[in-house]
PDB file of C-alpha atoms in Angstrom:
ATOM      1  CA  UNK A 298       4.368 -22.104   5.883  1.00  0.00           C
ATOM      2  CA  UNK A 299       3.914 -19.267   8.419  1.00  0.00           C
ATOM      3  CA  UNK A 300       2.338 -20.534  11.790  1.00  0.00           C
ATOM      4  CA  UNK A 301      -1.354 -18.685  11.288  1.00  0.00           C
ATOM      5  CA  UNK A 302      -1.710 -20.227   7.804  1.00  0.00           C
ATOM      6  CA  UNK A 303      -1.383 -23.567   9.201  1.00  0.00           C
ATOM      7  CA  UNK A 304      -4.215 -23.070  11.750  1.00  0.00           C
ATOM      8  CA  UNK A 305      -7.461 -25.360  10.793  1.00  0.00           C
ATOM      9  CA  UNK A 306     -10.684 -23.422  10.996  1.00  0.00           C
ATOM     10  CA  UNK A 307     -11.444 -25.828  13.902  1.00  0.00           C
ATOM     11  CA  UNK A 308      -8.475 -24.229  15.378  1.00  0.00           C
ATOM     12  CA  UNK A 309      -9.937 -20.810  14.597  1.00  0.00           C
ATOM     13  CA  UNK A 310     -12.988 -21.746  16.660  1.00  0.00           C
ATOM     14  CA  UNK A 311     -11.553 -22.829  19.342  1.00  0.00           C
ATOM     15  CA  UNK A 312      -9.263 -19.606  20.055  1.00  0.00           C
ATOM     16  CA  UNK A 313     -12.228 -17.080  19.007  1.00  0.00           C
ATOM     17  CA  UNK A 314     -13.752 -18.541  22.213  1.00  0.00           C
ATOM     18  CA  UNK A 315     -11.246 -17.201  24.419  1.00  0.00           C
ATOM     19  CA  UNK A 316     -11.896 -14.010  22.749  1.00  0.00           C
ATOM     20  CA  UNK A 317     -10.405 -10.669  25.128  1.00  0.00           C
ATOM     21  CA  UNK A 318     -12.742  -7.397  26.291  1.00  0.00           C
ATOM     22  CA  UNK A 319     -14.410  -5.275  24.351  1.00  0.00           C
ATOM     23  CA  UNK A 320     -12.439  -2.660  22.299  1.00  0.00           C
ATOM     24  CA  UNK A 321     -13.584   1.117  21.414  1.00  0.00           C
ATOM     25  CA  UNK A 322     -11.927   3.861  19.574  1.00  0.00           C
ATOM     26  CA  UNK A 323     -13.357   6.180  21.891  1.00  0.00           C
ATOM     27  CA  UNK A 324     -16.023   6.092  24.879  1.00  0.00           C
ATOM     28  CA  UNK A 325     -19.327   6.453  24.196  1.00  0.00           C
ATOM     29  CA  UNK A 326     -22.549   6.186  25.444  1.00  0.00           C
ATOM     30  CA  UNK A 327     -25.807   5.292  23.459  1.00  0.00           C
ATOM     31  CA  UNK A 328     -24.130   3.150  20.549  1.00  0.00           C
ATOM     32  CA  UNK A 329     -26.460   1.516  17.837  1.00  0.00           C
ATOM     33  CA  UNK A 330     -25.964  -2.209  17.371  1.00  0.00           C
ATOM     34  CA  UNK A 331     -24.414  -3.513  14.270  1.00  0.00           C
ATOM     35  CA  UNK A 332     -23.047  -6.359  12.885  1.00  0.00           C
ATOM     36  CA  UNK A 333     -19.571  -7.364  10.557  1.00  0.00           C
ATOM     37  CA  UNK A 334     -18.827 -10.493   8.715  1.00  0.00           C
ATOM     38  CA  UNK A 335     -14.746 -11.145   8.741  1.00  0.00           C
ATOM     39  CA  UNK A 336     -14.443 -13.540   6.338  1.00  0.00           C
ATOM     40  CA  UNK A 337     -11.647 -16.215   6.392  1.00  0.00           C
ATOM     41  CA  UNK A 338     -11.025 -16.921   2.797  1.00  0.00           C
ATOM     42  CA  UNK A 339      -8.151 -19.789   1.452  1.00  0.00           C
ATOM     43  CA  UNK A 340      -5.645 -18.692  -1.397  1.00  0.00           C
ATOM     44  CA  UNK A 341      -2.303 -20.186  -2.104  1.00  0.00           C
ATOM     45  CA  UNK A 342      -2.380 -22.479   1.306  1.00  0.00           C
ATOM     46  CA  UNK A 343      -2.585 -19.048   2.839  1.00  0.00           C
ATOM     47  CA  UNK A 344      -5.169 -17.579   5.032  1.00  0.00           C
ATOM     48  CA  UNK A 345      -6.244 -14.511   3.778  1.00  0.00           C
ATOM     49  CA  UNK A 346      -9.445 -11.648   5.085  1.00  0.00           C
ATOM     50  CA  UNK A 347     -11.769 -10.278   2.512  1.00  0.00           C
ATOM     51  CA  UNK A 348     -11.853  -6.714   2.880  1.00  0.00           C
ATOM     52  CA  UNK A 349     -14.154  -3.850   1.080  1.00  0.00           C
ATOM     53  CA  UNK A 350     -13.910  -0.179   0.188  1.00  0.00           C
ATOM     54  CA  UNK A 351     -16.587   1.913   0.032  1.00  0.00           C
ATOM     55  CA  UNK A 352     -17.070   4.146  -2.832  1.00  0.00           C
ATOM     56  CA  UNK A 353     -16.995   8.064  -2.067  1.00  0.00           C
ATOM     57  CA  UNK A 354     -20.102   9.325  -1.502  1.00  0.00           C
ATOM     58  CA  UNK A 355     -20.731  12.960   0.407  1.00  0.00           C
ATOM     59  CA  UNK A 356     -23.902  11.242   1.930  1.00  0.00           C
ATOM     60  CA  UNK A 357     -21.605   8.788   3.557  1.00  0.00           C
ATOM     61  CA  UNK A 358     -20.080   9.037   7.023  1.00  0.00           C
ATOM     62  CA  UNK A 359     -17.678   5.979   6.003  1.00  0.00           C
ATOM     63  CA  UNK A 360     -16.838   7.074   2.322  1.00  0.00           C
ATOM     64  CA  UNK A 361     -13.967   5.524   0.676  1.00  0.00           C
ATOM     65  CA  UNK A 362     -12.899   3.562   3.555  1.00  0.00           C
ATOM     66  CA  UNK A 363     -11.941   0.029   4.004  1.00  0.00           C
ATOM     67  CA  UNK A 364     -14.631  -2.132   5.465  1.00  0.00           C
ATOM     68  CA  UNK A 365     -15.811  -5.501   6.609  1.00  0.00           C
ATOM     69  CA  UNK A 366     -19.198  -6.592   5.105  1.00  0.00           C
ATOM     70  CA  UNK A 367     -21.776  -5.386   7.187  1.00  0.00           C
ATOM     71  CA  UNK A 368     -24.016  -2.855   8.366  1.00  0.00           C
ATOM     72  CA  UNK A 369     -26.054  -1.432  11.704  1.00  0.00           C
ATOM     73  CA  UNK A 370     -29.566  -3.716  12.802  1.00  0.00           C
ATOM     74  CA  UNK A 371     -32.309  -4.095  10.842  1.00  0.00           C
ATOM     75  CA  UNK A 372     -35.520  -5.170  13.492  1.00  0.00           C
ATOM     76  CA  UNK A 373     -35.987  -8.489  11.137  1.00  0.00           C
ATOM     77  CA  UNK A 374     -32.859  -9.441  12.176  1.00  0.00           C
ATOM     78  CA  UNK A 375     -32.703 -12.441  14.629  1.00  0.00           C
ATOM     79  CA  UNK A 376     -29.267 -11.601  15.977  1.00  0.00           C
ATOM     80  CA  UNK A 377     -26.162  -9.711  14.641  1.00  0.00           C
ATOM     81  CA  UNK A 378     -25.139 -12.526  12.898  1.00  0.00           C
ATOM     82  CA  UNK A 379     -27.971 -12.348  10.816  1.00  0.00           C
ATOM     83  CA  UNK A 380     -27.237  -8.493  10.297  1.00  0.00           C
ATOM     84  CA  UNK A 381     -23.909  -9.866   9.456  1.00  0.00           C
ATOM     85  CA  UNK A 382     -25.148 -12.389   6.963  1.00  0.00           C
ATOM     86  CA  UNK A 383     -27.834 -10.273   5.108  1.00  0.00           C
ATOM     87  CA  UNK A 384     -24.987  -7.166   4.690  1.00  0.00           C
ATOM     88  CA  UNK A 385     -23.196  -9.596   3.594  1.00  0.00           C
ATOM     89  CA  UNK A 386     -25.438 -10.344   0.974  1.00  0.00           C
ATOM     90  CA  UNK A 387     -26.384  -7.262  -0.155  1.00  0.00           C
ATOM     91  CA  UNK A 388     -23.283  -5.789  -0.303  1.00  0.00           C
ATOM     92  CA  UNK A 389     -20.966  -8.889  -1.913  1.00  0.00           C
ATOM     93  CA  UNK A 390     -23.039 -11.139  -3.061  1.00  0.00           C
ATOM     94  CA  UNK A 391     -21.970 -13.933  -0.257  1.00  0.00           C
ATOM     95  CA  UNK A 392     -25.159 -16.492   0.146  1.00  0.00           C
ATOM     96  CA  UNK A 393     -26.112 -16.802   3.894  1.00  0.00           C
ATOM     97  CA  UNK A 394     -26.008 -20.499   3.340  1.00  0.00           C
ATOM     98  CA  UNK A 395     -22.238 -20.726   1.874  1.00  0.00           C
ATOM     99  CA  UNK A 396     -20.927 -19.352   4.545  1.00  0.00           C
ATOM    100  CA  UNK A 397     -19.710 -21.741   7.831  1.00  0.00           C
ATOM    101  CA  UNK A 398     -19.846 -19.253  10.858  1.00  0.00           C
ATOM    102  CA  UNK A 399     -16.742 -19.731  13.064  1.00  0.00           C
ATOM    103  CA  UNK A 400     -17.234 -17.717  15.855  1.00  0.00           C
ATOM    104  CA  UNK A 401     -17.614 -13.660  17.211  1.00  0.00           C
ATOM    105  CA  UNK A 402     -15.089 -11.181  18.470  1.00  0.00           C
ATOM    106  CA  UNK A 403     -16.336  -8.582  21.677  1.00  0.00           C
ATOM    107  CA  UNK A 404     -18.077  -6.271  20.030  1.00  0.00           C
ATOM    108  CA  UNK A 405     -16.427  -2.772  19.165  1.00  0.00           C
ATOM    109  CA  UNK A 406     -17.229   0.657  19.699  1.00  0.00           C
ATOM    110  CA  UNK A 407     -16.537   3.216  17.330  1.00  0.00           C
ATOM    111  CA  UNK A 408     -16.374   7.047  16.913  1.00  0.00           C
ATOM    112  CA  UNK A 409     -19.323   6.830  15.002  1.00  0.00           C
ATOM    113  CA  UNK A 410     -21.445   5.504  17.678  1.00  0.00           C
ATOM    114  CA  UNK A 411     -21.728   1.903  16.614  1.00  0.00           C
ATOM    115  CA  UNK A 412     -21.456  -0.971  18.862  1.00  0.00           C
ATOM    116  CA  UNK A 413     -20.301  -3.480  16.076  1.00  0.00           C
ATOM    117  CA  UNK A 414     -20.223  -7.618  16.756  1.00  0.00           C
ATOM    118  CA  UNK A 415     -18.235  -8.900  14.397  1.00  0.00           C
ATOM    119  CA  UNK A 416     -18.774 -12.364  13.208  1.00  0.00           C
ATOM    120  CA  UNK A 417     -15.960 -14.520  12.066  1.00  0.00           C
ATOM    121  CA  UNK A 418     -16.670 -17.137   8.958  1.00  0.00           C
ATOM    122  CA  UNK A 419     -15.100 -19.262   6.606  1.00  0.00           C
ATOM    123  CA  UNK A 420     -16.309 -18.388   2.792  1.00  0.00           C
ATOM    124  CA  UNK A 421     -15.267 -20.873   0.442  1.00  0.00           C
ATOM    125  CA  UNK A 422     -12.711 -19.457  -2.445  1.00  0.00           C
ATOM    126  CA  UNK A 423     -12.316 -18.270  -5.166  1.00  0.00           C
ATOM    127  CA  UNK A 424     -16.165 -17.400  -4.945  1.00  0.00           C
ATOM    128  CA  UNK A 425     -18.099 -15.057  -7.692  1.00  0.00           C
ATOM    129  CA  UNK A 426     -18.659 -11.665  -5.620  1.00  0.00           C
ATOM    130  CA  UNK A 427     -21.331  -9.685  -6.823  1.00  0.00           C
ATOM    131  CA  UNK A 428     -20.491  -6.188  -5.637  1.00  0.00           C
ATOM    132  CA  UNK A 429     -23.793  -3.555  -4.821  1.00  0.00           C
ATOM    133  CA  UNK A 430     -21.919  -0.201  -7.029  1.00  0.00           C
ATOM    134  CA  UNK A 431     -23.848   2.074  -4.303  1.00  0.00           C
ATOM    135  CA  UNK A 432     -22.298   0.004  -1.281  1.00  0.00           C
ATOM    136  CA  UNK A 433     -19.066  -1.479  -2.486  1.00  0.00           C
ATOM    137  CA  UNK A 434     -16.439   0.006  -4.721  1.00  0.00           C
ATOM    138  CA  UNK A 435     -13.961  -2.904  -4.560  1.00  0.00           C
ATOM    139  CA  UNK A 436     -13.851  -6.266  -2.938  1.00  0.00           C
ATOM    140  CA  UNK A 437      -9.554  -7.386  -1.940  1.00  0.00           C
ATOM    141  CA  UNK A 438      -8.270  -9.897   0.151  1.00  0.00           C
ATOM    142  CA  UNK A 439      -5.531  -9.280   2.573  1.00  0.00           C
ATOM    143  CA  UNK A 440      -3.067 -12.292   3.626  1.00  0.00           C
ATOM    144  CA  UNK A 441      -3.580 -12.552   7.289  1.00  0.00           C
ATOM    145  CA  UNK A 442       0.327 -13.454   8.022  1.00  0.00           C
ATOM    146  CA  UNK A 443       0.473  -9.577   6.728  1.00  0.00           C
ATOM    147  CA  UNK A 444      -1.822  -7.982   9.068  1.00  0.00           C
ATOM    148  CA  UNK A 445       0.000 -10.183  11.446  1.00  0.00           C
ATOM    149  CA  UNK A 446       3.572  -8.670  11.863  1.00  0.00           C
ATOM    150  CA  UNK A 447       3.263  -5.989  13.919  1.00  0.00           C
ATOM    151  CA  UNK A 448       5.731  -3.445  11.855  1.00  0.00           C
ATOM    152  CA  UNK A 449       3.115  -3.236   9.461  1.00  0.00           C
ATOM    153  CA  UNK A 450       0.839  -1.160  12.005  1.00  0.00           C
ATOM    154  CA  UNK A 451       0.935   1.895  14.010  1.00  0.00           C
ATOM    155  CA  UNK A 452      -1.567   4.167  16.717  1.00  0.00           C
ATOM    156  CA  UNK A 453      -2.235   7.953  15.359  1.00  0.00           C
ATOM    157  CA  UNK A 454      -3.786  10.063  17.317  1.00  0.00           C
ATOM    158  CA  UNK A 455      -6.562  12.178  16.085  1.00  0.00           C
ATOM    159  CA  UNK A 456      -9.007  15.255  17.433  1.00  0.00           C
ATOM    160  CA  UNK A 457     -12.658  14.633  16.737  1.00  0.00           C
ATOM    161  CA  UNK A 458     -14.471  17.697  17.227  1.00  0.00           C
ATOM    162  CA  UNK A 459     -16.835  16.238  19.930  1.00  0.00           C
ATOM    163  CA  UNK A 460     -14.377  14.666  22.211  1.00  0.00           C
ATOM    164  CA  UNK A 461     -11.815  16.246  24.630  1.00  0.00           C
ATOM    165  CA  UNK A 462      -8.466  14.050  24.411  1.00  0.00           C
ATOM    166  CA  UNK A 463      -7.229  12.622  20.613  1.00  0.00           C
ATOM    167  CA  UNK A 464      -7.965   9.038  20.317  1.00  0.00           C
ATOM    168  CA  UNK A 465      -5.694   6.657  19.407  1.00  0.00           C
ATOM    169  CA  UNK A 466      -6.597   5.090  15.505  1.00  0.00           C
ATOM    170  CA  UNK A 467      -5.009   2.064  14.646  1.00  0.00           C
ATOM    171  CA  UNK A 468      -3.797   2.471  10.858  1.00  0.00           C
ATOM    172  CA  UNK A 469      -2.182  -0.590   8.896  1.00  0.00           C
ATOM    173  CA  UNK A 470       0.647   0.772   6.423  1.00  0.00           C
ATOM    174  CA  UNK A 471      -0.860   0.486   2.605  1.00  0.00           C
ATOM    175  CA  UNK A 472      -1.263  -2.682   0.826  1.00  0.00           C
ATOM    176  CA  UNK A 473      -2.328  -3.222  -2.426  1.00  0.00           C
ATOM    177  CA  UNK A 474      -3.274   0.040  -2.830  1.00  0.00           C
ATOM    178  CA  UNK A 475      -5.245  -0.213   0.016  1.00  0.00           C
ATOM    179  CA  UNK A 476      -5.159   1.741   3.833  1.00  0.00           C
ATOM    180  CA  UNK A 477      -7.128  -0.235   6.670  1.00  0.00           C
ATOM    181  CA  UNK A 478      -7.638   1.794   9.483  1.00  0.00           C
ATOM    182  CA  UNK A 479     -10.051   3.232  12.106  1.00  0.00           C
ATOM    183  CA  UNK A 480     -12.720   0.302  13.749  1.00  0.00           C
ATOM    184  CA  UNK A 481     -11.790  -1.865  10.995  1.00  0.00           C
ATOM    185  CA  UNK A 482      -8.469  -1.954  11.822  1.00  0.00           C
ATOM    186  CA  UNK A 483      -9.544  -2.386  15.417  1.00  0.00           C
ATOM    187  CA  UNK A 484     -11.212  -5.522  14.681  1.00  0.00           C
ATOM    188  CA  UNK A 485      -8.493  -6.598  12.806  1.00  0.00           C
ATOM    189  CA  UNK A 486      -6.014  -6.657  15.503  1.00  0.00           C
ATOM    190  CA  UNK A 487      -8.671  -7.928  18.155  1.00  0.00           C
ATOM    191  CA  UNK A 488      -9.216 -10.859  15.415  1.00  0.00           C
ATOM    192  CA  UNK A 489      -5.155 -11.641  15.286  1.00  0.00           C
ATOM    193  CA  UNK A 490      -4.861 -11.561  19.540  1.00  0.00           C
ATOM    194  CA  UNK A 491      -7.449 -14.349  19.710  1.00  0.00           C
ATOM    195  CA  UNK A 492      -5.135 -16.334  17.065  1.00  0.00           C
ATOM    196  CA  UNK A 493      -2.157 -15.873  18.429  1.00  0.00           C
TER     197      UNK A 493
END
């Protein structure tokens, strides 16, 4: 068994507190608050992350792209945990109350002016998703030993038309059909430093 799958999620706690700087894609000033949910699921005595794509959509800054769970502040929310938790929700189906909250990563600012807290949890598995069509076009798992070996990632640079300089984008090579990339990504990698 590979060394990450064999961590406890007591172990997972314990390491998310030592947690590193915050991370950002680019700059920025003036970033919304919003909150993720990266969600530690258990297949095959395997640690694995439950990813989502959404579906295309012209309206949609974030079309098509692989996701966490999650979503920007709503003012009823106590915390970003709770933003995480209620996206969550909406989006997957996951029940606030089935969920066993592990820890946070520093928060993360992305291009599109976000300042995103991600919240680490343990979901039980298998569990029965229930996938919003106008949020979520697929729910997939990803086995964290994966995302861990560092061949299967690389930095891109990329011109947005509002910034000077091209920013470095963190893209994961494709898997299962799948391409992780941009603050996602970013999380991702912030996620696997605390482990390891």
């Amino acid at each position: 068994m590979n060394a990450i799958d064999k961590l406890t999620p007591t172990d997972i706690m314990q390491r998310l507190q030592q947690r590193g700087a915050a991370t950002h894609d680019v700059a920025l000033d003036a970033c919304r608050e919003a909150g993720v949910l990266v969600p530690f699921v258990r297949m095959d005595n395997a640690w694995h992350l439950l990813f989502i794509r959404r579906p295309k959509s012209v309206r949609d800054y974030h079309s098509g792209q692989v996701a966490f769970a999650g979503g920007k502040r709503d003012p009823e929310d106590a915390d970003l945990t709770a933003t995480a938790l209620r996206e969550a929700h909406e989006e997957i189906g996951i029940l606030p109350h089935d969920v066993a909250i592990l820890g946070q990563l520093s928060p993360h600012h992305s291009v599109s002016r976000f300042q995103i807290v991600p919240t680490v949890a343990h979901v039980p598995w298998p569990y029965e998703l229930i996938l919003s069509p106008q949020e979520v076009a697929r729910a997939f798992t990803i086995p964290l030993h994966w995302l861990a070996q560092p061949q299967h990632h690389e930095i891109r640079y990329r011109q947005l038309t509002d910034v000077t300089e091209p920013i470095p984008i963190v893209y994961f090579q494709e898997y299962d059909g799948e391409i992780l990339w941009g603050a996602t990504a970013r999380i991702t990698l912030s996620l696997l430093a605390c482990l390891q």
